Structures are given as structure tokens and as C-alpha cells.
Coordinates of C-alpha atoms in Angstrom, one line a residue:
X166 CA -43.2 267.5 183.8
X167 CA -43.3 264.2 181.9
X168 CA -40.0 263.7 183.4
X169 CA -41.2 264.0 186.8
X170 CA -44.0 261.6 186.5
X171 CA -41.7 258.8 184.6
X172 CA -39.7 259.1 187.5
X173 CA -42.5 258.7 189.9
X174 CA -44.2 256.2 188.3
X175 CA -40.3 253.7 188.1
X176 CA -39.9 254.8 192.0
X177 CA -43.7 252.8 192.7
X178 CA -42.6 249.8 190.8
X179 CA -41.5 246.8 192.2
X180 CA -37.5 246.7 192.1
X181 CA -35.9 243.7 190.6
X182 CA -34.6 240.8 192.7
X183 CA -36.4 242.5 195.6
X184 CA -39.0 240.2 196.0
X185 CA -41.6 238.6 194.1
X186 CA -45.1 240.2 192.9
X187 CA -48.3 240.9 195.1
X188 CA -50.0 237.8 195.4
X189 CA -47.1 235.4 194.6
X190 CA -45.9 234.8 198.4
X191 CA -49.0 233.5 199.4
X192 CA -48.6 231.3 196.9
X193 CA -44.9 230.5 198.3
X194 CA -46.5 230.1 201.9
X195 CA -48.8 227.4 200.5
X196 CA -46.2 225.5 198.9
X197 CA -44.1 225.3 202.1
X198 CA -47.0 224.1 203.8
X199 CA -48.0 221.6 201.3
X200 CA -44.4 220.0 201.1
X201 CA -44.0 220.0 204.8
X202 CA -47.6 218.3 205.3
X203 CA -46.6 215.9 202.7
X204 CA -43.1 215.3 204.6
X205 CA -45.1 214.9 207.6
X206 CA -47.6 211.9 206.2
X207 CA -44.7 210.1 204.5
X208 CA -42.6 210.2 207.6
X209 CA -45.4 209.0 209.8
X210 CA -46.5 206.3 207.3
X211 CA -43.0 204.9 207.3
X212 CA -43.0 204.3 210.9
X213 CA -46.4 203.0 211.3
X214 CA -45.3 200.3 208.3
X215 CA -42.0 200.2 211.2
X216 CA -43.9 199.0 213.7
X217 CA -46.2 196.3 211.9
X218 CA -43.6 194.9 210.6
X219 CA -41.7 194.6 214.1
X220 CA -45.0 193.3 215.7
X221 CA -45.1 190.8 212.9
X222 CA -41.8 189.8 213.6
X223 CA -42.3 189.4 217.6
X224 CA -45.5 187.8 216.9
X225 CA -43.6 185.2 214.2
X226 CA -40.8 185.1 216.7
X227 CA -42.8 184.2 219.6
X228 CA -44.9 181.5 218.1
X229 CA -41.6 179.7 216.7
X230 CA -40.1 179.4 220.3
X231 CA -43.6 178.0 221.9
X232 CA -43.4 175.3 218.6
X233 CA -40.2 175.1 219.2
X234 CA -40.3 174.5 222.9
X235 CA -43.6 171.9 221.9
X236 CA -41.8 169.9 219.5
X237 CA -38.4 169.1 221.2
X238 CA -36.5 166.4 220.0
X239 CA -38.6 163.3 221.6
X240 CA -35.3 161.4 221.7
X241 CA -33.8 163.7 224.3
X242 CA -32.4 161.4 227.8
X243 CA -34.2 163.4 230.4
X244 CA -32.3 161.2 232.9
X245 CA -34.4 159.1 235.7
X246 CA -37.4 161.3 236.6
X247 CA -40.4 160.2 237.6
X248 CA -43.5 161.1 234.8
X249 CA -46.2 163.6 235.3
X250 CA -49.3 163.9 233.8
X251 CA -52.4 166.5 235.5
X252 CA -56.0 165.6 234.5
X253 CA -58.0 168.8 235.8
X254 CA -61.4 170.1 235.2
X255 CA -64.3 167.6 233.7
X256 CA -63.5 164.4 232.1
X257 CA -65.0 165.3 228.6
X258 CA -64.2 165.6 224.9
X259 CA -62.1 168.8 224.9
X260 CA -60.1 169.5 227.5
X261 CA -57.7 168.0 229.7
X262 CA -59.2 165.3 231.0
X263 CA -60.4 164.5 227.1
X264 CA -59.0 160.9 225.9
X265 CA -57.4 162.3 222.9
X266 CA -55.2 164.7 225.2
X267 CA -54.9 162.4 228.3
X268 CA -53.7 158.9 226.1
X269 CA -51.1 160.6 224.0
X270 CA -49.4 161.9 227.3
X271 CA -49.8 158.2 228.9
X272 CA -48.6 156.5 225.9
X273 CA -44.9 158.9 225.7
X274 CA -44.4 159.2 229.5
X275 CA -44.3 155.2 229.8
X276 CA -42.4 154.9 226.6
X277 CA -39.5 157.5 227.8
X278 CA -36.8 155.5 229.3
X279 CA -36.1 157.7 231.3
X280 CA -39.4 157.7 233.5
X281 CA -39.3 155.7 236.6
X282 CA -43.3 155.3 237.3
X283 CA -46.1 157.4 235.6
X284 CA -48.4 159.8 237.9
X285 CA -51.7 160.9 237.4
X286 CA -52.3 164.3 239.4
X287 CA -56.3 164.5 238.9
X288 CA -58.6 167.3 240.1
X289 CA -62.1 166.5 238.3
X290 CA -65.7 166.1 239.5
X291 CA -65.9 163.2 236.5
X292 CA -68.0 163.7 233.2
X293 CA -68.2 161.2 230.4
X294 CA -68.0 157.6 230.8
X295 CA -66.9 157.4 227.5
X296 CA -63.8 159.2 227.7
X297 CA -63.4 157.7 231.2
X298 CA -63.4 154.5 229.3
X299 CA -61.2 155.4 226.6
X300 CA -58.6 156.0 229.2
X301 CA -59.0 153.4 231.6
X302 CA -58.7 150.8 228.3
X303 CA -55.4 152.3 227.7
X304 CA -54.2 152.7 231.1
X305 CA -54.7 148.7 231.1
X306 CA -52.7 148.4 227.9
X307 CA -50.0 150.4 229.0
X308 CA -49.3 148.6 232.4
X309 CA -49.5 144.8 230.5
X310 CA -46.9 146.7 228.4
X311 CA -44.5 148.3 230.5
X312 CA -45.3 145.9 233.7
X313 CA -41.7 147.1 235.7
X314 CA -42.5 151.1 235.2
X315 CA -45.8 151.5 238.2
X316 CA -49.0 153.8 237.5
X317 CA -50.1 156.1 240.4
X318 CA -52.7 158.7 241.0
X319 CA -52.5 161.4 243.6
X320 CA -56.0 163.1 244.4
X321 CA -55.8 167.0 244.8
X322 CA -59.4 168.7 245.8
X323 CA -61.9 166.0 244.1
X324 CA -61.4 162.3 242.7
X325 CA -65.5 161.7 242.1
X326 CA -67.4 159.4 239.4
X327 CA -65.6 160.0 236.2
X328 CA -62.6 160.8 237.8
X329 CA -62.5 157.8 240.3
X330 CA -63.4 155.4 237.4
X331 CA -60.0 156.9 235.7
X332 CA -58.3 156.5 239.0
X333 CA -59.2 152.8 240.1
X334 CA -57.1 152.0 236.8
X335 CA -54.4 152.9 238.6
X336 CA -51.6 150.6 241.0
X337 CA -52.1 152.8 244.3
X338 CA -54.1 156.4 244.7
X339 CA -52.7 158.7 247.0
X340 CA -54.9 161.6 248.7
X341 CA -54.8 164.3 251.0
X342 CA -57.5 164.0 254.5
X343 CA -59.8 166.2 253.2
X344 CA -60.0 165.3 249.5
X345 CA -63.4 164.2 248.3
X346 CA -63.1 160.9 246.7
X347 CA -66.3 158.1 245.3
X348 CA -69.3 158.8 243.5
X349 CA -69.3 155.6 242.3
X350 CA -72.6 155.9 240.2
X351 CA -74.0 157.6 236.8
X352 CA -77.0 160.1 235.9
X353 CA -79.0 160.9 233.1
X354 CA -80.1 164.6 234.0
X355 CA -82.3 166.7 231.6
X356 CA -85.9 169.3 232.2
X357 CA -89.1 168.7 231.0
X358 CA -91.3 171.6 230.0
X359 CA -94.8 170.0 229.0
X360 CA -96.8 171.4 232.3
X361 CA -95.4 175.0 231.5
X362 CA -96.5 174.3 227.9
X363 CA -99.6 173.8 228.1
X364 CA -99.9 176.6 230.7
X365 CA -99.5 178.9 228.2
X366 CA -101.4 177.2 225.2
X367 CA -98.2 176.3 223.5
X368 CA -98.5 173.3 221.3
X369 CA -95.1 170.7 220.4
X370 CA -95.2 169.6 217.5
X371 CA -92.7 166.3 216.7
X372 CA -93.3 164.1 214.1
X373 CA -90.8 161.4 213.7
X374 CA -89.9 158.3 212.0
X375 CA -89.8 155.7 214.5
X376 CA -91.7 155.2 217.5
X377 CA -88.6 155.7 219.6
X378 CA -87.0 158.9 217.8
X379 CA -88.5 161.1 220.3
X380 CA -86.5 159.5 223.7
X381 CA -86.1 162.3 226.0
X382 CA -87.4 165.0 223.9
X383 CA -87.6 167.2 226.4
X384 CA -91.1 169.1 225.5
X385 CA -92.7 165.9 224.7
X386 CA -93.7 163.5 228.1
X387 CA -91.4 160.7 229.7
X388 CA -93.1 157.8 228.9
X389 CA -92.7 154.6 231.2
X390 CA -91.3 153.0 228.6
X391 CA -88.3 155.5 227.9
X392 CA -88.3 155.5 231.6
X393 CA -87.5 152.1 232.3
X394 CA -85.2 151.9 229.0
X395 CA -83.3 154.5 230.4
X396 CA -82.7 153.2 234.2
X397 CA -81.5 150.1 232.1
X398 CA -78.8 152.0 230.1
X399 CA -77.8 153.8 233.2
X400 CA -77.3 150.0 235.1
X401 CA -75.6 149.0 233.0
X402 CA -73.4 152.1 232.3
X403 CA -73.3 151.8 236.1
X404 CA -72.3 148.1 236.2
X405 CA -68.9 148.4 234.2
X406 CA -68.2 151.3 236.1
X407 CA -68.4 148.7 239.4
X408 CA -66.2 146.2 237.2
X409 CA -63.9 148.7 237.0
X410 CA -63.3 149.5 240.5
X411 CA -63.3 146.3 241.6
X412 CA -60.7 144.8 238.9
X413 CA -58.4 147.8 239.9
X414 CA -58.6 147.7 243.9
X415 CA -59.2 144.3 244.1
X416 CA -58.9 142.6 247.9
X417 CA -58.3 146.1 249.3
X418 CA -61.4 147.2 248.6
X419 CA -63.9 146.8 251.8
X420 CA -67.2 147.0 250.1
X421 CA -70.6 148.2 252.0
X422 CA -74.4 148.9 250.6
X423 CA -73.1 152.3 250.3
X424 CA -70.0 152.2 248.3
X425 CA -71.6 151.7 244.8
X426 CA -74.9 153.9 245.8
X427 CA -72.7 157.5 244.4
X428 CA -72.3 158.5 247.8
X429 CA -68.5 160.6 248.1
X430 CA -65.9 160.3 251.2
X431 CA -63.3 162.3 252.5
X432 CA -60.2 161.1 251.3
X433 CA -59.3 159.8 255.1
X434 CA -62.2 157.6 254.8
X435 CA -61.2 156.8 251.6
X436 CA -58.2 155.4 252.8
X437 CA -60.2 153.3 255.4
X438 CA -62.6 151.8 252.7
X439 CA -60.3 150.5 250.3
X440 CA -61.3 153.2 247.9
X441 CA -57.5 154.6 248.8
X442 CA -54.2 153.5 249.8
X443 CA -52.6 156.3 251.5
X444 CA -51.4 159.9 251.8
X445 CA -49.5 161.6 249.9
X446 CA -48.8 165.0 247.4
X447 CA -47.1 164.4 244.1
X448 CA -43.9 165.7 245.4
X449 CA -44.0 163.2 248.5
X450 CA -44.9 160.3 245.9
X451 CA -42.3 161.6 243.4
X452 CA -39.3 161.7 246.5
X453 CA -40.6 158.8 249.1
X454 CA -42.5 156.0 246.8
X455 CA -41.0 156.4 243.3
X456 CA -37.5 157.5 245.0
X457 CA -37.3 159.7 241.9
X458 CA -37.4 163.6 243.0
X459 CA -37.0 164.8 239.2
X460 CA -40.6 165.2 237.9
X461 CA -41.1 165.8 234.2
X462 CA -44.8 166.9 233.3
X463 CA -46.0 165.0 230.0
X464 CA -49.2 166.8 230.1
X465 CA -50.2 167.7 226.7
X466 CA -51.1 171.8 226.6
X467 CA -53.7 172.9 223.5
X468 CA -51.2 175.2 221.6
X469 CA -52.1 178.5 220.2
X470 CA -53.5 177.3 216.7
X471 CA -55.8 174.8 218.5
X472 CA -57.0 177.0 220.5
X473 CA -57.9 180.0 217.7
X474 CA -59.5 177.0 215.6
X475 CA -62.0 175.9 218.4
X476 CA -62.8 179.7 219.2
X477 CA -63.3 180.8 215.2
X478 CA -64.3 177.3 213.9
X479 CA -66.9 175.2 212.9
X480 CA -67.9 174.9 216.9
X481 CA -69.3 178.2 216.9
X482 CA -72.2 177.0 215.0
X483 CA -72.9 173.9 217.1
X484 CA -73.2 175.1 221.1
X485 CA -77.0 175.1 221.1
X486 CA -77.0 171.1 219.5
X487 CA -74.2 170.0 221.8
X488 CA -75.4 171.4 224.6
X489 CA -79.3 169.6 223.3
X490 CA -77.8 166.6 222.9
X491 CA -75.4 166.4 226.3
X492 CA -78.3 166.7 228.5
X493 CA -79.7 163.1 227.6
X494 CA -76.4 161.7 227.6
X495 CA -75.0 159.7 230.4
X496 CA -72.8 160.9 232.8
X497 CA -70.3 160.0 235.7
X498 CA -70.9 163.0 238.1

């Protein structure tokens, strides 16, 4: 009897090597799945560190061949070509129509050996009679300088104020028929808000120091005194812009009443005022005038690290004060 049940009881028990006890492959299951989930996070860690690492490296490589292709030996024979610089948009600080952009280009095209004549291709309603200035003072420096190697400007859509004032600098402006060419005149533009103010009972305060700190406030009212000092600033602003002109187109000019009153032509008319010598594209000046068909651009492009610094910079801070401060200023437009 007791035989029996011995027997029975070895037969219910687990056999060696035939597995492990209840409960301990569960236990076995879990483990797999750990390790493989482990596997799983390691593998896909090492390829996301993979790709960074290759987009740094395309994003290292890429900004080495724009310095690269930005800083070229300056030395370098480009062979006879003739020298291209574009002046588009508004003739402000930033920009390309900016001085600090505009003179560096003038000064290396005309000191190349290699360039034949210097051409400025200029697409701009005008802006600041500063920078205008700026590059009209240099434009003169550079032709006493290099007085065999000529100066040209060929007019695409618009030529006007800022952008006439840069171009009368110049030994002969091309333009097409229907390009729109003059404005010969300045503005000092701006809104006043004191009837609206006092519409709805709101009171502007503005205490300053000096009787004249408040010019052009624009909640405060235009005095005839800040009126009349104002029209003189613009006269005379006004007057070295007519100085201009006629120093640069000199006896071909075929003055009227109306071509200092900021009128604009068609470039056709243009031509017939004076205001223009002929017709032409860049290409047509580059082949039939300068007899040089090779045209190098000198236009200096705002690089990558300019362009992040004036997007994160200090200039986000300052748009509402520019923008304050521009609408009193001056401006060939």
C-alpha cells in the first residue's frame, strides 16, 4: 500500500531536466521580453544619434562650400568681363540698396583688373537720402580713381527719387520704354492723431526738455513753426538732390518747371529729357557698349550668419522705435 502511493506520488512530480517549475516560465517569458525591448531601444537610439550626427555633418558641409564659394581667393584673373552690381528693392540701411552693401561691391568691381566698365542694374522706388548719398560720394571717388574703367546704370522696372539720385552719379543710364524713371523730389510723411484723441477724451501727456524735443510728435499738434522748419530741411534735402542730377547729366539734361517738381516719366521720355541716354538691357550694354559679353556679378549677398543674427538679434527689440522714428525722417520716394 505504502508502496503504491510512493509510487504515485514520484509519477506526479516534476521530472528532472523536463522543464522548469510552475511559475518559473513566466518568469522566462518576461525576461525575453525585457532583453528584446531593451535591444530594441538601444538599436533605435543608435540610429537616431546616426542621423544627427549625418545632418550635422551636411549642415557643417553645406555652410563650408557657401564660405567657401563667398571667400574666393580675391586675387583670382577673371579675364576681361565687364562688372555687375544689382541695387534692388528700397535704398535703405539693410538691404541691397544699403551703403554698406552697395560701396564694398563698387569699390572691388573697379579695383579687379579684370573689369572693363562697372554696371549698376537698379530696380528701386528710392528711400533714404542718406544712403543715396553715401553712395553717390563714393561713386564720385571711384570714377576720379579709375577715370579709363566707365560707370553705367541700366534701369529695369523703376529708377525713382532715391534711386535716380544714385543713378545721375553715373556716365550714361540705359532704360527700357516703359521703365518709370524721375521723382526728383523728397517727403517727410507721418499721421497725426490729436482730432481722434480728443474724440475719445484721451489726454497726451509729453513733457520734454527743450521747446523743440517734441518735433513731429505725432499725438501732439504741428505747429507752424515745426511746419515751416520742416519744408526748410526738406529744400534743402531737396536742393542737393538737384546738385546732383545736374553735376551728373550736365548739358544733356533739358530742364522744364516740371523736372524737379517729383513728377516720374516713362523711360522713352526719359530719354527725351535728358534724364536718359538711351536703351538698353544689361546684356545689350555688357555686348554692344562695353564690347565685354563676360559679366561677373560683384553684388554682395547677406550670407547665412548675417541673416540668423538680424532675425534672432538685438533688432527684434527695436521694430516699434525704428519704425517711430522713420516716419519723421526724410525720404527720396
Amino acid at each position: 500500500m505504502s508502496d503504491n502511493t510512493n509510487d504515485k506520488l514520484d509519477s506526479s512530480a516534476p521530472a528532472a531536466g523536463h522543464g522548469a517549475p510552475a511559475g518559473h516560465w513566466e518568469r522566462d517569458v518576461l525576461e525575453k521580453l525585457v532583453f528584446a525591448t531593451l535591444q530594441e531601444q538601444r538599436a533605435h537610439r543608435r540610429w537616431s544619434i546616426f542621423f544627427k550626427v549625418f545632418g550635422l555633418l551636411i549642415v557643417l558641409f553645406a555652410l563650408w562650400v557657401f564660405y567657401d564659394y563667398n571667400t574666393a581667393d580675391d586675387s583670382e584673373t577673371l579675364g576681361r568681363h565687364t562688372a555687375l552690381i544689382d541695387i534692388s528693392g528700397a535704398i535703405e540701411s539693410e538691404g541691397s540698396g544699403s551703403a554698406a552693401v552697395v560701396i564694398p561691391a563698387l569699390d572691388k568691381a573697379f579695383s579687379d583688373a579684370g573689369s572693363v566698365a562697372v554696371v549698376l542694374h537698379i530696380n528701386s522706388p528710392g528711400g533714404s537720402p542718406v544712403q543715396a548719398g553715401m553712395i553717390v560720394d563714393e561713386m564720385q571717388r571711384l570714377r576720379k580713381g579709375y577715370p579709363d574703367k566707365p560707370l553705367y546704370v541700366v534701369v529695369d522696372e523703376m529708377c525713382a527719387s532715391g534711386g535716380y539720385y544714385i543713378a545721375a552719379a553715373a556716365d550714361r543710364i540705359y532704360v527700357n520704354k516703359a521703365s518709370v524713371v524721375g521723382s526728383i523730389g523728397v517727403l517727410m510723411d507721418g499721421f497725426g492723431f490729436t482730432g481722434v484723441m480728443e474724440k475719445v477724451g484721451v489726454e497726451r501727456r509729453l513733457l520734454t526738455a527743450g521747446e523743440n524735443k517734441g518735433f513731429m510728435d505725432p499725438f501732439s499738434p504741428l505747429t507752424e513753426k515745426h511746419k515751416a522748419y520742416a519744408q526748410s530741411m526738406l529744400n534743402e534735402i531737396h536742393q542737393q538732390f538737384i546738385d546732383v542730377v545736374r553735376a551728373g547729366r550736365g548739358k544733356r539734361l533739358k530742364e522744364t518747371p516740371d523736372t524737379f517738381s517729383g513728377l516720374y516719366w516713362t523711360g522713352a521720355k526719359a530719354v527725351e529729357m535728358g534724364l536718359a541716354d538711351d536703351f538698353g538691357t544689361v546684356d545689350s550694354v555688357a555686348r554692344d557698349v562695353v564690347k565685354a559679353e563676360d559679366i561677373v556679378d560683384y553684388t554682395q549677398h547677406e550670407g547665412l550668419p548675417e541673416r540668423v543674427l538680424k532675425k534672432f538679434g538685438a533688432a527684434m527689440g527695436a521694430g516699434a522705435m525704428k519704425a517711430a522714428v522713420q516716419q519723421s525722417q526724410p525720404a527720396l520716394r
